[in-house]
Coordinates of C-alpha atoms in Angstrom, one line a residue:
Chain A
M20 CA 151.5 -28.4 33.5
E21 CA 150.5 -31.2 31.5
Q22 CA 152.2 -29.0 28.4
V23 CA 155.1 -28.5 31.0
I24 CA 156.1 -32.5 31.7
A25 CA 156.0 -32.9 27.5
K26 CA 158.6 -30.1 27.0
E27 CA 160.0 -32.1 29.1
T28 CA 160.4 -35.3 28.1
Q29 CA 161.1 -33.8 24.7
T30 CA 164.3 -31.7 25.2
A31 CA 165.4 -34.0 27.9
G32 CA 165.6 -36.9 25.1
P33 CA 167.0 -36.7 22.0
S34 CA 171.0 -36.7 22.3
I35 CA 173.6 -37.8 24.5
G36 CA 175.3 -34.6 24.0
I37 CA 173.2 -32.8 26.8
P38 CA 174.6 -34.6 30.4
R39 CA 178.6 -32.4 29.2
K40 CA 176.8 -29.1 28.0
K41 CA 175.3 -29.6 31.8
K42 CA 177.5 -30.2 33.8
R43 CA 180.4 -27.1 32.1
K44 CA 177.1 -24.5 33.3
L45 CA 176.7 -25.8 35.8
T46 CA 180.3 -24.7 37.0
K47 CA 179.5 -21.6 36.0
D48 CA 176.2 -21.1 37.4
H49 CA 178.3 -22.3 40.3
L50 CA 180.4 -19.6 40.2
L51 CA 177.6 -17.3 39.6
V52 CA 175.6 -18.2 42.5
L53 CA 178.7 -18.4 44.7
A54 CA 179.5 -14.4 43.2
F55 CA 175.9 -13.2 44.4
I56 CA 176.3 -15.0 47.4
T57 CA 180.0 -14.7 48.8
P58 CA 179.9 -10.1 49.6
S59 CA 177.0 -11.1 52.3
I60 CA 178.7 -13.9 53.4
L61 CA 181.7 -11.6 53.5
F62 CA 179.6 -9.2 55.2
I63 CA 178.2 -11.1 58.0
T64 CA 181.2 -12.3 59.4
V65 CA 182.5 -9.6 59.2
F66 CA 180.1 -6.7 60.5
V67 CA 178.7 -8.9 62.7
Y68 CA 180.5 -12.0 63.6
G69 CA 183.4 -10.4 63.4
F70 CA 182.8 -7.2 65.3
I71 CA 180.9 -9.3 68.2
G72 CA 183.9 -10.4 69.0
W73 CA 186.4 -7.9 68.6
T74 CA 183.6 -5.9 70.9
G75 CA 183.8 -8.7 73.3
Y76 CA 188.2 -8.4 73.1
V77 CA 187.1 -4.0 74.0
S78 CA 184.6 -5.8 77.3
L79 CA 187.8 -7.6 78.6
S80 CA 190.8 -5.0 78.4
N81 CA 191.2 -1.7 79.8
W82 CA 190.4 1.3 77.5
N83 CA 188.3 3.1 79.8
S84 CA 189.4 6.7 78.5
L85 CA 190.2 8.7 75.4
V86 CA 192.5 6.1 74.4
P87 CA 192.4 2.7 73.8
D88 CA 193.7 0.8 75.7
F89 CA 193.5 -3.1 75.0
S90 CA 195.5 -4.4 77.8
Y91 CA 194.0 -7.9 79.6
A92 CA 191.6 -6.5 82.0
G93 CA 189.8 -10.2 83.0
L94 CA 186.3 -10.0 84.1
K95 CA 186.9 -6.4 85.5
N96 CA 184.2 -4.7 83.7
Y97 CA 181.6 -7.1 84.4
Q98 CA 182.4 -7.0 87.8
F99 CA 181.9 -3.5 88.4
L100 CA 178.9 -3.4 86.6
F101 CA 177.2 -6.5 88.5
N102 CA 178.2 -4.7 91.8
D103 CA 177.2 -1.1 89.8
F104 CA 174.1 0.6 91.9
R105 CA 173.0 1.5 87.8
F106 CA 173.3 -1.2 86.7
Q107 CA 171.5 -3.1 89.5
A108 CA 168.8 -0.9 88.6
D109 CA 169.4 -1.6 84.9
L110 CA 168.3 -5.3 85.8
R111 CA 165.3 -4.8 88.0
N112 CA 163.6 -2.6 85.3
T113 CA 164.6 -4.6 82.4
L114 CA 163.1 -7.7 83.5
I115 CA 160.4 -5.4 84.7
F116 CA 159.2 -3.9 81.8
T117 CA 160.0 -7.0 79.5
V118 CA 157.2 -8.7 81.8
L119 CA 154.9 -6.2 81.7
F120 CA 155.8 -5.1 78.1
I121 CA 155.0 -8.1 76.6
G122 CA 151.6 -9.4 79.2
A123 CA 150.1 -6.6 77.7
S124 CA 151.4 -7.1 74.4
I125 CA 149.1 -11.0 73.8
V126 CA 146.6 -9.6 76.0
T127 CA 145.9 -6.3 73.6
G128 CA 146.5 -8.1 70.7
Q129 CA 144.7 -11.0 71.7
F130 CA 141.6 -8.6 72.7
L131 CA 141.5 -6.8 69.7
A132 CA 142.2 -9.5 67.1
V133 CA 139.1 -11.4 68.6
L134 CA 137.6 -8.4 68.7
L135 CA 138.6 -7.3 64.8
D136 CA 137.8 -11.1 63.9
Q137 CA 133.7 -10.5 64.4
K138 CA 132.9 -9.6 60.5
I139 CA 132.5 -6.9 61.2
K140 CA 132.1 -3.5 58.7
G141 CA 135.1 -0.9 58.8
E142 CA 137.0 -3.7 59.8
S143 CA 139.8 -2.5 57.2
L144 CA 139.6 1.0 59.9
F145 CA 139.5 -0.5 62.7
R146 CA 142.8 -1.8 62.0
N147 CA 144.7 0.7 60.3
I148 CA 144.5 2.6 63.3
F149 CA 145.7 -0.4 65.5
F150 CA 148.2 -0.8 63.1
F151 CA 149.4 3.4 62.4
P152 CA 151.5 3.6 65.4
M153 CA 154.3 1.1 64.0
A154 CA 155.0 2.9 61.2
L155 CA 156.5 5.5 63.4
S156 CA 159.5 6.9 65.4
F157 CA 160.0 4.5 68.4
V158 CA 161.4 9.3 68.8
V159 CA 158.5 10.0 67.9
T160 CA 156.3 7.9 69.6
G161 CA 158.8 9.1 73.1
V162 CA 158.3 13.3 72.7
V163 CA 154.1 13.1 72.2
W164 CA 154.0 10.4 75.6
Q165 CA 156.8 12.2 77.5
W166 CA 153.7 15.1 76.5
L167 CA 150.0 13.0 77.5
L168 CA 152.2 11.6 80.4
N169 CA 153.2 14.1 82.1
P170 CA 152.5 14.4 85.3
S171 CA 151.3 18.8 85.4
T172 CA 149.1 17.6 82.3
G173 CA 147.7 15.2 79.8
V174 CA 146.4 12.3 81.2
N175 CA 146.7 13.8 84.3
L176 CA 143.8 16.0 83.6
F177 CA 141.0 13.7 84.1
M178 CA 143.0 11.5 86.2
K179 CA 142.7 14.6 88.8
K180 CA 139.0 15.2 88.0
I181 CA 138.5 11.7 89.0
G182 CA 141.1 12.0 91.7
L183 CA 143.6 10.0 90.7
D184 CA 146.9 12.1 91.0
S185 CA 149.7 9.5 89.0
R186 CA 153.5 11.0 88.9
W187 CA 154.5 9.0 85.8
Y188 CA 157.6 8.5 84.5
T189 CA 158.5 11.4 87.8
D190 CA 157.5 8.7 90.1
T191 CA 160.7 7.7 92.1
N192 CA 158.4 4.5 94.0
I193 CA 158.9 1.0 93.5
L194 CA 156.2 -1.1 94.3
A195 CA 156.7 -4.7 96.5
G196 CA 160.0 -3.4 97.2
F197 CA 162.9 -5.4 98.7
Q198 CA 166.8 -4.6 99.3
W199 CA 168.3 -6.4 96.7
G200 CA 172.0 -5.5 96.0
K201 CA 172.5 -2.2 96.1
I202 CA 169.2 -1.6 94.8
E203 CA 165.6 -1.8 95.7
F204 CA 163.9 -4.4 94.2
G205 CA 160.4 -4.5 93.0
I206 CA 158.8 -3.0 90.1
P207 CA 159.4 1.2 89.5
V208 CA 156.0 2.8 88.5
A209 CA 157.4 5.1 86.5
I210 CA 158.6 1.8 83.8
I211 CA 154.4 2.0 83.8
A212 CA 154.5 4.7 82.0
V213 CA 157.2 3.5 79.0
V214 CA 154.8 1.2 79.6
I215 CA 152.0 2.4 77.7
A216 CA 153.3 4.2 75.4
A217 CA 155.5 0.8 74.3
V218 CA 152.0 -1.3 74.5
W219 CA 151.0 1.4 72.4
Q220 CA 153.6 1.6 70.1
M221 CA 153.3 -1.9 69.5
T222 CA 150.7 -3.4 69.2
G223 CA 150.2 -3.5 66.1
F224 CA 152.5 -5.8 65.7
S225 CA 151.0 -8.4 67.8
V226 CA 147.3 -7.7 67.0
A227 CA 148.7 -9.0 63.5
M228 CA 150.2 -11.4 64.7
Y229 CA 147.4 -12.7 66.4
L230 CA 144.8 -11.9 63.2
A231 CA 146.1 -13.7 61.1
G232 CA 146.6 -17.1 63.2
L233 CA 142.5 -16.5 63.7
R234 CA 142.1 -16.0 59.6
G235 CA 144.4 -19.3 59.2
I236 CA 142.0 -21.4 61.4
P237 CA 139.2 -23.1 58.6
D238 CA 135.4 -22.0 59.4
E239 CA 134.5 -26.1 60.2
V240 CA 136.5 -25.8 63.1
R241 CA 134.3 -23.5 65.0
E242 CA 131.1 -24.7 63.3
A243 CA 131.8 -27.4 64.9
A244 CA 132.1 -26.2 68.0
R245 CA 129.1 -24.1 67.6
M246 CA 126.9 -27.8 66.6
D247 CA 128.1 -28.8 69.2
G248 CA 125.6 -26.4 71.7
A249 CA 129.3 -24.4 72.6
S250 CA 128.8 -20.6 73.7
E251 CA 131.7 -18.9 71.3
F252 CA 132.9 -17.3 74.7
Q253 CA 133.6 -21.0 75.9
I254 CA 134.9 -21.5 71.7
Y255 CA 137.5 -19.3 71.7
R256 CA 138.1 -19.9 75.3
K257 CA 138.5 -23.8 74.7
I258 CA 139.3 -24.0 70.9
I259 CA 140.6 -20.8 69.2
L260 CA 143.1 -19.6 72.3
P261 CA 144.6 -23.1 72.9
L262 CA 144.6 -23.0 68.7
L263 CA 146.6 -20.1 68.8
R264 CA 149.5 -20.5 71.4
P265 CA 152.5 -21.4 68.1
I266 CA 151.4 -17.5 67.3
T267 CA 151.8 -16.8 70.8
V268 CA 155.1 -18.2 71.1
S269 CA 156.3 -15.8 68.7
V270 CA 154.9 -13.2 69.7
V271 CA 157.4 -13.6 73.3
I272 CA 160.4 -14.1 71.2
I273 CA 159.4 -10.8 68.9
M274 CA 158.7 -8.8 71.8
A275 CA 161.2 -9.8 74.5
H276 CA 164.0 -9.3 71.8
I277 CA 162.7 -5.6 71.4
S278 CA 162.4 -5.0 74.9
L279 CA 166.1 -6.3 75.5
K280 CA 167.4 -3.7 73.9
I281 CA 165.1 -1.2 74.1
F282 CA 166.8 2.8 74.2
D283 CA 164.9 5.0 71.6
L284 CA 161.8 5.3 73.3
I285 CA 164.0 6.0 76.6
Y286 CA 166.4 8.2 75.4
A287 CA 163.3 10.2 73.4
M288 CA 161.0 9.9 76.5
T289 CA 162.7 9.8 80.2
G290 CA 166.0 9.4 80.2
S291 CA 167.8 7.6 83.5
G292 CA 165.4 8.4 85.4
A293 CA 165.7 9.9 89.0
N294 CA 167.2 7.1 90.9
F295 CA 167.4 5.3 87.9
V296 CA 164.0 3.9 88.1
T297 CA 163.4 3.8 83.9
D298 CA 167.0 3.1 83.2
V299 CA 167.6 0.5 80.9
P300 CA 171.5 -1.1 79.5
G301 CA 171.0 0.3 76.1
V302 CA 170.9 4.2 77.3
Y303 CA 173.8 3.0 80.5
M304 CA 175.4 1.9 77.2
F305 CA 175.9 4.8 75.4
E306 CA 176.1 6.9 78.0
T307 CA 178.7 4.9 79.7
T308 CA 180.7 4.7 76.1
F309 CA 180.1 8.1 73.5
R310 CA 179.4 10.2 76.5
G311 CA 182.1 9.8 79.3
N312 CA 184.5 7.7 77.0
Y313 CA 184.4 3.7 79.4
Y314 CA 184.7 1.7 75.8
A315 CA 185.6 -1.6 77.7
N316 CA 182.0 -0.8 80.3
G317 CA 180.2 -0.5 77.2
A318 CA 181.4 -3.1 75.4
A319 CA 180.5 -5.1 78.4
I320 CA 177.1 -3.8 78.5
A321 CA 176.7 -4.7 75.3
I322 CA 177.6 -8.3 75.5
I323 CA 175.2 -8.9 78.4
M324 CA 172.4 -7.4 75.7
L325 CA 174.0 -9.4 73.1
I326 CA 173.2 -13.0 75.7
S327 CA 170.1 -11.9 77.0
V328 CA 169.0 -12.2 73.6
A329 CA 170.7 -14.6 72.3
I330 CA 168.5 -17.1 75.4
F331 CA 165.5 -16.2 73.3
I332 CA 166.8 -16.3 70.0
V333 CA 169.0 -19.0 69.2
P334 CA 166.5 -21.4 70.4
Y335 CA 164.0 -19.6 67.7
L336 CA 165.8 -20.2 64.5
I337 CA 166.6 -22.9 65.6
S338 CA 163.7 -24.8 66.0
S339 CA 161.7 -22.4 62.9
R340 CA 164.8 -24.1 61.0
K341 CA 164.2 -27.5 61.7
G342 CA 160.4 -26.4 61.6
E343 CA 161.9 -26.0 58.1
S344 CA 163.0 -28.7 56.1
Chain B
M26 CA 121.1 -15.4 68.1
A27 CA 119.6 -13.3 69.7
I28 CA 122.5 -12.6 71.8
K29 CA 124.2 -11.6 68.6
T30 CA 122.7 -9.5 67.7
L31 CA 122.6 -7.4 71.0
A32 CA 126.1 -7.7 71.2
K33 CA 127.4 -6.1 67.8
P34 CA 126.3 -2.5 68.6
L35 CA 128.5 -3.3 71.8
L36 CA 131.2 -4.9 69.7
Y37 CA 131.2 -1.5 67.3
L38 CA 131.2 1.0 70.6
L39 CA 134.0 -1.0 72.1
L40 CA 135.9 -0.9 69.1
I41 CA 135.5 3.1 68.7
G42 CA 136.3 3.6 72.1
L43 CA 139.3 1.8 71.6
S44 CA 140.3 3.4 68.3
L45 CA 139.7 6.9 69.9
L46 CA 142.3 5.6 72.8
F47 CA 144.5 5.2 70.1
L48 CA 144.4 8.1 67.7
M49 CA 144.8 10.7 71.3
P50 CA 148.0 10.8 71.6
V51 CA 147.9 12.0 67.3
Y52 CA 144.6 14.7 68.4
V53 CA 146.8 16.3 71.1
M54 CA 149.8 15.8 68.6
I55 CA 147.7 18.4 66.2
V56 CA 146.1 20.4 68.2
T57 CA 149.1 21.7 70.1
S58 CA 151.3 21.9 66.8
L59 CA 148.7 24.2 66.0
K60 CA 147.8 26.4 68.9
P61 CA 150.3 29.6 69.3
L62 CA 153.3 30.0 72.3
D63 CA 151.0 31.6 74.9
Q64 CA 148.4 28.7 74.1
V65 CA 149.6 26.3 74.9
T66 CA 149.0 26.2 79.0
L67 CA 149.3 22.9 80.9
S68 CA 145.9 22.4 81.4
E69 CA 144.2 23.2 78.2
M70 CA 146.0 20.9 76.4
W71 CA 142.6 19.0 75.3
K72 CA 141.1 21.6 73.9
L73 CA 140.9 22.8 69.6
P74 CA 142.5 25.8 69.4
A75 CA 140.9 28.8 69.3
T76 CA 142.4 30.6 65.5
L77 CA 144.5 27.6 63.7
D78 CA 148.4 29.4 63.9
F79 CA 151.0 28.1 61.6
S80 CA 154.1 29.2 63.2
S81 CA 155.1 26.3 64.6
Y82 CA 155.4 24.3 61.4
A83 CA 157.6 27.3 59.8
T84 CA 159.3 27.2 62.9
A85 CA 159.4 23.2 63.4
F86 CA 160.2 23.5 59.5
S87 CA 163.0 25.7 59.3
K88 CA 164.9 23.7 61.9
L89 CA 164.4 20.0 60.9
A90 CA 164.9 20.9 57.0
P91 CA 168.2 20.5 56.5
N92 CA 168.6 17.2 58.5
L93 CA 165.0 16.3 56.7
L94 CA 166.9 16.2 53.9
N95 CA 170.1 14.6 55.2
S96 CA 167.2 11.9 56.3
F97 CA 166.3 11.3 52.2
Y98 CA 169.9 11.3 50.9
L99 CA 170.6 8.2 54.2
V100 CA 166.8 6.8 53.4
I101 CA 167.3 6.1 49.4
P102 CA 170.5 5.0 48.7
A103 CA 170.3 2.5 51.6
T104 CA 167.2 0.9 50.4
I105 CA 168.4 0.6 46.7
L106 CA 171.0 -1.3 47.8
S107 CA 170.2 -3.2 50.8
A108 CA 166.9 -5.4 48.1
L109 CA 169.4 -5.6 46.2
L110 CA 171.7 -7.6 48.0
G111 CA 168.3 -8.8 49.5
S112 CA 167.1 -10.1 46.3
L113 CA 170.3 -12.4 45.3
N114 CA 170.8 -13.5 49.0
G115 CA 167.4 -14.7 48.2
Y116 CA 167.3 -15.3 44.8
V117 CA 170.2 -17.9 45.8
L118 CA 169.4 -19.7 48.9
S119 CA 164.9 -20.5 48.1
K120 CA 166.6 -21.8 44.0
W121 CA 169.8 -22.8 44.2
K122 CA 170.0 -23.9 47.9
F123 CA 174.1 -25.5 48.1
K124 CA 175.2 -27.7 50.4
G125 CA 174.7 -26.1 53.7
A126 CA 172.9 -23.2 52.1
D127 CA 170.2 -23.4 55.4
T128 CA 172.7 -23.6 58.4
V129 CA 174.5 -19.9 56.5
F130 CA 170.7 -18.7 56.1
T131 CA 170.6 -18.9 60.0
L132 CA 173.9 -17.2 60.6
I133 CA 172.0 -15.0 58.3
L134 CA 169.3 -14.4 60.2
F135 CA 170.8 -14.1 63.6
G136 CA 171.9 -10.4 62.4
M137 CA 168.5 -9.1 62.3
F138 CA 168.4 -9.1 65.5
I139 CA 171.6 -8.3 68.0
P140 CA 171.4 -5.8 69.5
Y141 CA 173.2 -3.1 67.8
Q142 CA 174.8 -2.3 70.6
S143 CA 177.2 -4.9 70.4
I144 CA 178.7 -4.3 67.4
L145 CA 178.9 -0.7 67.9
I146 CA 182.6 0.2 68.9
P147 CA 184.3 -1.9 66.5
M148 CA 182.4 0.2 64.0
I149 CA 182.7 3.3 64.5
Q150 CA 186.6 2.3 65.1
F151 CA 186.7 0.9 61.4
L152 CA 184.3 3.7 59.9
R153 CA 186.9 6.2 61.3
E154 CA 190.0 4.2 59.2
I155 CA 188.0 4.5 56.0
G156 CA 186.7 7.7 56.2
L157 CA 183.4 7.3 56.5
Y158 CA 182.7 8.1 60.3
N159 CA 180.3 11.2 60.3
T160 CA 178.5 11.4 57.5
I161 CA 175.5 9.8 55.7
T162 CA 177.5 7.8 53.6
G163 CA 178.7 5.3 56.2
L164 CA 175.1 5.6 57.5
V165 CA 174.6 3.3 53.6
F166 CA 176.5 1.3 54.4
V167 CA 175.2 0.9 57.6
H168 CA 171.9 0.5 56.9
V169 CA 173.6 -1.5 54.0
V170 CA 174.8 -3.8 55.6
Y171 CA 172.8 -4.7 59.1
G172 CA 169.7 -5.1 56.4
I173 CA 171.5 -8.3 54.9
P174 CA 169.4 -10.5 57.1
I175 CA 165.9 -9.2 56.5
T176 CA 166.2 -8.8 53.4
T177 CA 167.3 -11.9 53.0
L178 CA 164.7 -13.4 55.0
M179 CA 162.1 -11.4 52.8
F180 CA 163.3 -12.5 49.4
R181 CA 163.9 -15.8 50.3
N182 CA 159.9 -16.5 52.1
F183 CA 159.5 -14.6 48.8
Y184 CA 160.6 -16.6 46.4
A185 CA 160.0 -19.7 48.4
G186 CA 156.4 -19.3 46.5
I187 CA 158.1 -19.8 42.9
P188 CA 158.0 -23.0 41.9
D189 CA 160.5 -24.9 41.5
E190 CA 158.3 -26.5 38.1
M191 CA 159.2 -23.4 36.9
I192 CA 162.9 -23.0 37.4
E193 CA 163.4 -26.7 36.1
S194 CA 161.9 -26.2 33.0
A195 CA 163.8 -22.8 32.4
K196 CA 166.5 -25.0 33.0
I197 CA 165.7 -27.5 31.0
D198 CA 165.2 -25.3 28.2
G199 CA 168.3 -24.0 28.0
A200 CA 168.5 -20.9 30.7
G201 CA 171.1 -20.7 32.9
F202 CA 170.9 -18.6 36.5
L203 CA 171.5 -15.5 35.0
R204 CA 169.3 -15.6 32.5
I205 CA 166.6 -17.4 35.0
F206 CA 167.2 -14.5 37.5
R207 CA 167.2 -12.2 34.6
Y208 CA 163.9 -13.3 32.6
I209 CA 161.3 -14.5 36.1
I210 CA 162.5 -13.4 39.3
I211 CA 162.8 -10.1 38.2
P212 CA 159.6 -9.5 36.6
L213 CA 157.7 -11.9 39.6
S214 CA 159.6 -9.7 42.5
I215 CA 157.5 -6.2 42.1
T216 CA 156.0 -7.1 45.3
G217 CA 158.9 -8.1 47.0
F218 CA 160.7 -5.2 46.0
V219 CA 157.9 -2.9 47.0
V220 CA 157.1 -4.6 50.6
V221 CA 161.2 -4.8 50.8
A222 CA 161.7 -1.3 49.8
I223 CA 158.1 0.3 52.1
W224 CA 160.2 -2.6 55.0
Q225 CA 163.3 -0.7 54.6
F226 CA 162.5 2.9 54.1
T227 CA 160.2 2.3 57.6
N228 CA 162.8 1.0 59.8
I229 CA 166.1 3.0 58.8
W230 CA 164.0 6.7 58.2
N231 CA 162.7 5.5 62.3
E232 CA 166.2 4.4 63.2
F233 CA 167.6 5.9 66.1
L234 CA 171.2 4.6 67.5
F235 CA 173.2 3.9 64.3
A236 CA 172.7 7.9 63.7
V237 CA 173.0 9.2 67.2
T238 CA 176.3 7.5 67.6
I239 CA 178.3 7.6 63.8
T240 CA 176.5 12.0 63.0
T241 CA 177.2 14.7 64.5
S242 CA 175.7 18.0 63.9
S243 CA 175.1 18.7 60.0
Q244 CA 175.4 14.6 58.9
Q245 CA 173.1 14.0 61.5
P246 CA 169.1 12.2 60.2
I247 CA 166.1 13.7 61.6
M248 CA 164.9 11.4 64.2
V249 CA 167.9 12.3 66.0
A250 CA 167.4 16.0 65.4
L251 CA 164.0 16.0 66.1
Q252 CA 165.3 14.2 70.3
N253 CA 166.8 17.6 69.7
L254 CA 164.9 19.5 69.1
S255 CA 163.3 18.7 72.8
G256 CA 166.7 18.3 74.3
S257 CA 166.8 22.7 74.2
Q258 CA 167.1 24.7 77.9
I259 CA 163.0 26.3 76.7
V260 CA 160.3 23.6 76.0
Q261 CA 158.1 24.8 73.2
W262 CA 155.9 22.3 73.2
N263 CA 154.4 23.6 70.0
V264 CA 157.1 23.2 68.1
Q265 CA 158.3 20.1 69.7
M266 CA 154.1 18.8 68.3
A267 CA 155.5 20.5 65.0
G268 CA 158.2 18.5 64.6
A269 CA 157.7 15.6 65.4
L270 CA 154.5 15.4 63.5
L271 CA 157.6 17.0 60.3
A272 CA 159.2 13.8 60.8
A273 CA 156.1 10.9 61.2
L274 CA 154.7 12.3 58.4
P275 CA 156.8 10.1 55.7
T276 CA 156.4 6.7 57.7
L277 CA 153.3 8.0 57.8
L278 CA 151.9 8.7 54.4
V279 CA 153.7 5.9 53.6
Y280 CA 151.4 3.3 56.0
I281 CA 148.4 5.2 54.4
F282 CA 148.9 4.3 50.6
L283 CA 150.4 1.1 51.6
G284 CA 149.6 -0.4 54.3
K285 CA 148.8 -3.3 52.9
F286 CA 151.9 -4.4 51.9
F287 CA 153.4 -2.5 55.5
V288 CA 152.3 -5.7 57.3
R289 CA 153.3 -8.3 55.0
G290 CA 156.9 -7.0 56.2
L291 CA 156.4 -7.3 59.2
L292 CA 154.5 -10.2 59.3
A293 CA 157.2 -11.8 56.8
G294 CA 159.4 -10.8 59.8
S295 CA 158.1 -13.1 62.0
V296 CA 160.6 -15.6 60.2
K297 CA 158.2 -18.3 59.7
G298 CA 156.7 -15.9 57.9

């Protein structure tokens, strides 16, 4: 450090010619900065913001066949969707899926992280076991869990022995259901099967986050609490878990945006399901656009998905930017 | 202390039980894939195979091999290009902040959270226009473009750890933008490149939505082919499980050997990093 400072005073001192030289070099560097960053800014402007605008434009058009038709349709496509049995089911499923998925991720994430944080032997082995599903594709997870939770095989072979027989993702029952619009609102039993698969794959993320959080809490905090006679359980409940709250916020936001746009897991594992009990906007958008050629309807679904994600992400981005400066 | 000594065995028991639960799908996958089709009866899916039979791997491999190759053609250039772009952006946005640089960064970052459905229709039209629809090159392009936010974020956070004094003193010694990048930043970013490359490799390999909408039949990457395998009329579970294992193998191997870097990338993806 001292050396650096010495160098600075040495080189900054001698001649008056330096400022001019520096200025010329700065402009050259400025150009280079511009050359480095401009392509990416252009890409993002066109392919993110421009294309979102284009999708928005399509969603307001009459393009619901193979032939593009950009005549203005107003909100017709949105009106159609909100009155559509399938889309109403999608809204219900997404809501239930998101709530269950986030809840389960937080609980298992915290639980496993606390277990791993007990200075145990073989921690890295256990950690790797809980993390590895994240390296898998949702498609692989879907294929495997489709079999594990197949009503006539898999987990059910054990459950039947103890008198339980679940129909998993083929179940069309809606728990706590009541009529809402065209659909029965409630918890579709079939969604639970998908949540299990999703949690298996993604828990590692929340474990990693909570573990990093736990490691960030200085030992003195625990020591001090122990000195005051708090039990280990009390320390976790009263001190550690509240300190992890910012992590929970991050986990909720990341998991929410994953679950709101989920497509591949459900597409590979169950598809829409009977009565659309496991359908989600991602699957509907894909099928109606690329299998049915209802481009304007598909675009409208995409825009609704985007808005639902933005509700979580925009405040998060703004607040993490503020936190930085 | 007495409670602690009692609790330890219980803790291990719990951890081992949970680990087995997490590994259960892998067990079923491996066991099933090693059985001949006539042994894949539903009621015996948990049992070990009577004899080892690798024919389902042969079948799965012969069906998936072209798509595995497609995936490598896709993932390798896409990973390299997006890591390079991310490094350029990260360098500028951390060490050469211009007015509004933080706003630009936030606007770039938003791109990594959008549901890709919201750009898919125009993207396909665009790829058709420039003749890249239904090509691996088209997919590479798409992954490089939508990889910009995450790679920029990772490199920016990584470069934030390089002290500004180092850059300042290099400037005073007369080094400019390019020389600093070449002789200070690049040599210090090996870990950064490893983390980003592993992250991009895994994500692009596993990606499905772009793959299934932008390519058809012979151009399709592995995940689409795997999904198609399960769509065929008679479900051959042993072949499917063998296929799933083959498709997962590259990313699993990366995880097994370089898992530490994978988790670092994972945490970096949560913005605050």
